[in-house]
mmCIF file of C-alpha atoms in Angstrom:
data_model
loop_
_atom_site.group_PDB
_atom_site.id
_atom_site.type_symbol
_atom_site.label_atom_id
_atom_site.label_comp_id
_atom_site.label_asym_id
_atom_site.label_seq_id
_atom_site.Cartn_x
_atom_site.Cartn_y
_atom_site.Cartn_z
ATOM 1 C CA MET A 53 100.194 -121.612 57.182
ATOM 2 C CA ALA A 54 96.673 -121.002 56.191
ATOM 3 C CA SER A 55 95.253 -123.287 58.786
ATOM 4 C CA SER A 56 97.557 -121.511 61.551
ATOM 5 C CA ALA A 57 95.994 -118.060 60.352
ATOM 6 C CA THR A 58 92.506 -119.386 60.671
ATOM 7 C CA GLY A 59 93.165 -120.801 64.100
ATOM 8 C CA ASP A 60 94.660 -117.362 65.139
ATOM 9 C CA GLY A 61 91.635 -115.645 63.640
ATOM 10 C CA MET A 62 89.205 -117.739 65.646
ATOM 11 C CA SER A 63 91.234 -117.253 69.036
ATOM 12 C CA GLU A 64 91.339 -113.385 68.273
ATOM 13 C CA ALA A 65 87.527 -113.362 67.780
ATOM 14 C CA GLN A 66 87.044 -115.404 70.946
ATOM 15 C CA THR A 67 89.370 -113.173 72.925
ATOM 16 C CA SER A 68 87.527 -109.935 71.568
ATOM 17 C CA GLU A 69 84.244 -111.408 72.486
ATOM 18 C CA LYS A 70 85.393 -112.280 76.038
ATOM 19 C CA SER A 71 86.844 -108.701 76.398
ATOM 20 C CA LYS A 72 83.441 -107.335 75.478
ATOM 21 C CA LYS A 73 81.524 -109.503 77.961
ATOM 22 C CA THR A 74 83.904 -108.310 80.664
ATOM 23 C CA LYS A 75 83.562 -104.570 79.683
ATOM 24 C CA ASN A 76 79.698 -105.015 79.686
ATOM 25 C CA GLN A 77 79.885 -106.587 83.160
ATOM 26 C CA VAL A 78 82.088 -103.751 84.404
ATOM 27 C CA ASP A 79 79.751 -101.101 82.987
ATOM 28 C CA GLU A 80 76.867 -102.830 84.666
ATOM 29 C CA SER A 81 78.473 -102.803 88.144
ATOM 30 C CA GLU A 82 79.529 -99.176 87.672
ATOM 31 C CA LEU A 83 75.903 -98.235 86.977
ATOM 32 C CA LEU A 84 74.938 -99.753 90.493
ATOM 33 C CA THR A 85 77.579 -97.835 92.504
ATOM 34 C CA VAL A 86 77.387 -94.196 93.211
ATOM 35 C CA PRO A 87 80.841 -92.545 92.343
ATOM 36 C CA ASP A 88 82.863 -91.001 95.145
ATOM 37 C CA GLY A 89 82.244 -87.163 95.686
ATOM 38 C CA TRP A 90 78.930 -87.350 93.579
ATOM 39 C CA LYS A 91 76.416 -84.744 94.658
ATOM 40 C CA GLU A 92 73.001 -84.688 93.176
ATOM 41 C CA PRO A 93 71.812 -81.252 92.041
ATOM 42 C CA GLN A 94 68.993 -79.901 94.239
ATOM 43 C CA PHE A 95 65.522 -80.261 93.006
ATOM 44 C CA THR A 96 64.068 -76.690 92.792
ATOM 45 C CA LYS A 97 60.483 -75.435 92.031
ATOM 46 C CA ASP A 98 61.978 -74.350 88.446
ATOM 47 C CA ASP A 99 62.216 -78.242 87.904
ATOM 48 C CA ASN A 100 58.465 -78.670 88.496
ATOM 49 C CA PRO A 101 56.577 -75.399 88.358
ATOM 50 C CA ARG A 102 53.127 -76.746 87.904
ATOM 51 C CA GLY A 103 53.352 -78.939 91.141
ATOM 52 C CA LEU A 104 51.767 -82.240 91.541
ATOM 53 C CA LEU A 105 48.569 -83.583 89.989
ATOM 54 C CA GLU A 106 47.222 -85.570 92.879
ATOM 55 C CA GLU A 107 47.531 -85.492 96.726
ATOM 56 C CA SER A 108 49.616 -88.234 98.231
ATOM 57 C CA SER A 109 49.496 -89.203 102.013
ATOM 58 C CA PHE A 110 51.069 -91.742 104.538
ATOM 59 C CA ALA A 111 50.325 -92.524 108.163
ATOM 60 C CA THR A 112 51.938 -94.483 110.921
ATOM 61 C CA LEU A 113 50.957 -95.423 114.429
ATOM 62 C CA PHE A 114 53.310 -94.830 117.342
ATOM 63 C CA PRO A 115 53.338 -96.514 120.791
ATOM 64 C CA LYS A 116 51.956 -94.812 124.002
ATOM 65 C CA TYR A 117 55.394 -94.060 125.457
ATOM 66 C CA ARG A 118 56.338 -91.902 122.614
ATOM 67 C CA GLU A 119 53.176 -89.628 123.035
ATOM 68 C CA ALA A 120 54.780 -87.108 125.364
ATOM 69 C CA TYR A 121 57.961 -86.596 123.268
ATOM 70 C CA LEU A 122 56.188 -86.385 119.907
ATOM 71 C CA LYS A 123 53.799 -83.782 121.476
ATOM 72 C CA GLU A 124 56.842 -81.754 122.566
ATOM 73 C CA CYS A 125 58.951 -81.847 119.333
ATOM 74 C CA TRP A 126 55.838 -81.620 116.762
ATOM 75 C CA PRO A 127 56.048 -77.940 116.345
ATOM 76 C CA LEU A 128 59.639 -78.627 114.930
ATOM 77 C CA VAL A 129 58.364 -81.585 112.658
ATOM 78 C CA GLU A 130 55.796 -79.297 111.206
ATOM 79 C CA LYS A 131 58.349 -76.338 110.701
ATOM 80 C CA ALA A 132 60.737 -78.899 108.970
ATOM 81 C CA LEU A 133 58.090 -80.324 106.720
ATOM 82 C CA GLY A 134 56.505 -76.932 105.957
ATOM 83 C CA GLU A 135 59.676 -75.884 104.301
ATOM 84 C CA ALA A 136 58.970 -78.789 101.696
ATOM 85 C CA HIS A 137 55.355 -77.763 101.681
ATOM 86 C CA ILE A 138 54.242 -81.005 103.530
ATOM 87 C CA LYS A 139 51.345 -80.958 105.796
ATOM 88 C CA ALA A 140 51.848 -82.966 109.045
ATOM 89 C CA SER A 141 49.277 -83.860 111.621
ATOM 90 C CA LEU A 142 49.484 -85.574 114.926
ATOM 91 C CA ASP A 143 46.486 -87.501 116.430
ATOM 92 C CA LEU A 144 47.039 -88.364 120.069
ATOM 93 C CA ILE A 145 43.622 -90.108 120.453
ATOM 94 C CA GLU A 146 44.297 -92.634 117.684
ATOM 95 C CA GLY A 147 48.082 -92.678 118.299
ATOM 96 C CA SER A 148 48.954 -91.833 114.811
ATOM 97 C CA MET A 149 50.970 -89.355 112.536
ATOM 98 C CA SER A 150 50.204 -88.576 109.127
ATOM 99 C CA VAL A 151 51.747 -86.608 106.277
ATOM 100 C CA CYS A 152 50.252 -85.356 102.941
ATOM 101 C CA THR A 153 51.175 -83.116 99.943
ATOM 102 C CA THR A 154 49.717 -79.782 99.408
ATOM 103 C CA LYS A 155 49.057 -77.529 96.345
ATOM 104 C CA LYS A 156 52.324 -75.927 96.879
ATOM 105 C CA THR A 157 54.464 -79.168 97.008
ATOM 106 C CA PHE A 158 56.741 -79.301 93.809
ATOM 107 C CA ASP A 159 59.134 -82.092 94.918
ATOM 108 C CA PRO A 160 57.382 -85.419 94.355
ATOM 109 C CA TYR A 161 59.925 -87.310 96.545
ATOM 110 C CA ALA A 162 59.455 -84.895 99.447
ATOM 111 C CA ILE A 163 56.282 -87.041 100.605
ATOM 112 C CA VAL A 164 58.518 -90.181 100.532
ATOM 113 C CA ARG A 165 60.958 -88.419 102.863
ATOM 114 C CA ALA A 166 58.233 -87.150 105.141
ATOM 115 C CA ARG A 167 56.897 -90.717 105.406
ATOM 116 C CA ASP A 168 60.375 -91.953 106.497
ATOM 117 C CA LEU A 169 60.534 -89.131 109.024
ATOM 118 C CA ILE A 170 57.407 -90.125 110.882
ATOM 119 C CA LYS A 171 58.491 -93.775 110.674
ATOM 120 C CA LEU A 172 61.791 -92.969 112.399
ATOM 121 C CA LEU A 173 59.997 -90.936 115.058
ATOM 122 C CA ALA A 174 57.584 -93.687 115.803
ATOM 123 C CA ARG A 175 60.659 -96.128 116.333
ATOM 124 C CA SER A 176 62.235 -93.868 119.096
ATOM 125 C CA VAL A 177 64.732 -91.989 116.846
ATOM 126 C CA PRO A 178 65.210 -88.464 118.175
ATOM 127 C CA PHE A 179 63.966 -85.619 116.038
ATOM 128 C CA GLU A 180 67.503 -84.139 115.693
ATOM 129 C CA GLN A 181 68.602 -87.262 114.049
ATOM 130 C CA ALA A 182 65.332 -88.088 112.150
ATOM 131 C CA VAL A 183 65.159 -84.841 110.488
ATOM 132 C CA ARG A 184 68.290 -85.433 108.573
ATOM 133 C CA ILE A 185 66.177 -87.839 106.226
ATOM 134 C CA LEU A 186 64.929 -84.629 104.498
ATOM 135 C CA GLN A 187 68.615 -84.167 103.159
ATOM 136 C CA ASP A 188 69.331 -85.532 99.578
ATOM 137 C CA ASP A 189 72.373 -87.598 100.647
ATOM 138 C CA VAL A 190 70.801 -89.270 103.568
ATOM 139 C CA ALA A 191 68.668 -92.447 103.537
ATOM 140 C CA CYS A 192 67.186 -94.712 106.192
ATOM 141 C CA ASP A 193 66.607 -98.533 106.648
ATOM 142 C CA ILE A 194 64.287 -100.033 109.259
ATOM 143 C CA ILE A 195 65.410 -103.599 109.705
ATOM 144 C CA LYS A 196 62.879 -105.906 111.329
ATOM 145 C CA ILE A 197 64.684 -108.448 113.565
ATOM 146 C CA GLY A 198 61.905 -109.843 115.646
ATOM 147 C CA THR A 199 61.204 -112.927 113.517
ATOM 148 C CA LEU A 200 64.692 -113.727 112.750
ATOM 149 C CA VAL A 201 65.173 -115.797 115.899
ATOM 150 C CA ARG A 202 62.521 -118.119 117.395
ATOM 151 C CA ASN A 203 63.720 -118.579 120.819
ATOM 152 C CA ARG A 204 62.965 -115.142 122.802
ATOM 153 C CA GLU A 205 65.900 -115.607 125.246
ATOM 154 C CA ARG A 206 68.459 -116.224 122.363
ATOM 155 C CA PHE A 207 66.815 -113.142 120.454
ATOM 156 C CA VAL A 208 67.394 -110.829 123.432
ATOM 157 C CA LYS A 209 70.983 -112.056 123.872
ATOM 158 C CA ARG A 210 71.747 -111.475 120.244
ATOM 159 C CA ARG A 211 70.171 -108.130 120.070
ATOM 160 C CA GLN A 212 72.329 -107.165 123.317
ATOM 161 C CA ARG A 213 75.464 -108.386 121.553
ATOM 162 C CA LEU A 214 74.721 -105.996 118.798
ATOM 163 C CA ILE A 215 74.611 -103.039 121.321
ATOM 164 C CA GLY A 216 77.726 -104.233 123.310
ATOM 165 C CA PRO A 217 78.908 -103.326 126.769
ATOM 166 C CA LYS A 218 77.634 -99.804 127.440
ATOM 167 C CA GLY A 219 76.695 -99.302 123.760
ATOM 168 C CA SER A 220 80.406 -99.642 122.605
ATOM 169 C CA THR A 221 79.714 -102.097 119.783
ATOM 170 C CA LEU A 222 76.940 -99.951 118.424
ATOM 171 C CA LYS A 223 79.055 -96.849 118.700
ATOM 172 C CA ALA A 224 81.955 -98.676 116.833
ATOM 173 C CA LEU A 225 79.523 -99.597 114.042
ATOM 174 C CA GLU A 226 78.123 -95.907 113.816
ATOM 175 C CA LEU A 227 81.839 -94.573 113.446
ATOM 176 C CA LEU A 228 82.725 -97.063 110.744
ATOM 177 C CA THR A 229 79.448 -96.630 108.646
ATOM 178 C CA SER A 230 79.024 -92.916 109.267
ATOM 179 C CA CYS A 231 75.194 -93.956 110.182
ATOM 180 C CA TYR A 232 73.028 -93.330 113.225
ATOM 181 C CA VAL A 233 71.717 -96.775 114.549
ATOM 182 C CA MET A 234 68.884 -97.201 117.008
ATOM 183 C CA VAL A 235 68.093 -100.709 118.433
ATOM 184 C CA GLN A 236 64.592 -100.466 119.842
ATOM 185 C CA GLY A 237 62.298 -103.614 120.452
ATOM 186 C CA ASN A 238 62.021 -105.688 117.430
ATOM 187 C CA THR A 239 63.532 -103.198 114.945
ATOM 188 C CA VAL A 240 66.934 -101.690 114.197
ATOM 189 C CA SER A 241 66.606 -98.193 112.548
ATOM 190 C CA ALA A 242 69.656 -96.901 110.642
ATOM 191 C CA LEU A 243 70.099 -93.358 109.051
ATOM 192 C CA GLY A 244 72.936 -92.371 106.996
ATOM 193 C CA PRO A 245 74.746 -92.514 103.587
ATOM 194 C CA PHE A 246 73.618 -95.548 101.196
ATOM 195 C CA ASN A 247 76.994 -97.414 101.352
ATOM 196 C CA GLY A 248 76.824 -97.374 105.171
ATOM 197 C CA LEU A 249 73.322 -98.528 105.497
ATOM 198 C CA LYS A 250 74.289 -101.639 103.318
ATOM 199 C CA GLU A 251 77.030 -102.395 105.918
ATOM 200 C CA VAL A 252 74.838 -101.896 108.905
ATOM 201 C CA ARG A 253 72.103 -104.278 107.409
ATOM 202 C CA LYS A 254 74.847 -107.002 106.910
ATOM 203 C CA VAL A 255 76.088 -106.629 110.432
ATOM 204 C CA VAL A 256 72.484 -106.681 111.865
ATOM 205 C CA MET A 257 71.563 -109.784 109.800
ATOM 206 C CA ASP A 258 74.813 -111.620 110.644
ATOM 207 C CA THR A 259 74.452 -110.834 114.390
ATOM 208 C CA MET A 260 70.905 -112.395 114.400
ATOM 209 C CA LYS A 261 72.530 -115.436 112.711
ATOM 210 C CA ASN A 262 74.939 -115.909 115.601
ATOM 211 C CA ILE A 263 78.015 -114.201 113.852
ATOM 212 C CA HIS A 264 79.403 -111.766 116.431
ATOM 213 C CA PRO A 265 79.418 -108.115 115.097
ATOM 214 C CA ILE A 266 82.983 -107.668 116.347
ATOM 215 C CA TYR A 267 84.120 -109.743 113.378
ATOM 216 C CA ASN A 268 82.405 -107.649 110.687
ATOM 217 C CA ILE A 269 83.489 -104.546 112.437
ATOM 218 C CA LYS A 270 87.240 -105.736 112.515
ATOM 219 C CA VAL A 271 87.105 -106.690 108.751
ATOM 220 C CA ARG A 272 85.684 -103.187 107.929
ATOM 221 C CA SER A 273 88.178 -101.264 109.947
ATOM 222 C CA GLU A 274 91.103 -103.160 108.238
ATOM 223 C CA THR A 275 89.846 -102.166 104.734
#
């Protein structure tokens, strides 16, 4: 009787240890996911009344064919970034865009959003879409696909497969992930919620590995 009690005691201890491990694993996975319906409170000047200690800046180059469009929409870019107290400048001689903080900047993350904005504009994303990156619940992902396939002809075919006939595959991917996706040259630019961006990256990488995007889209639409 005594031995069976000891045996039972050991099994109970092992069971409780296993349940603790499982509980810890669940807790860790929950920390990595954003709960549905969660909205981050807006960062205001009251959260950082003294502003920033140092000036931060970022710059990016843009291709020649984007010059006319950027020149046209630049007043809108300056206005949008001005609301966050970020200074933006366009250099048509060097072919570059730059953003930097000012003495009035209070949000330390605003400069990172501004950096993403000029990166998206340089990669042919229209201003109407790119400006959404300044919102709290929108992020972006610039996926470099140029080096994933060695053979140039094969690369072009797979990139076209991602777009689909008359852009239908890309449109289906956008609808399922709630993201804006732009395929341009050697990069794929995506803009939208975090969960959607993960799905877009997976589909793009699989397509470059010769897995047709329609399989991933079908699985996603069934879940």
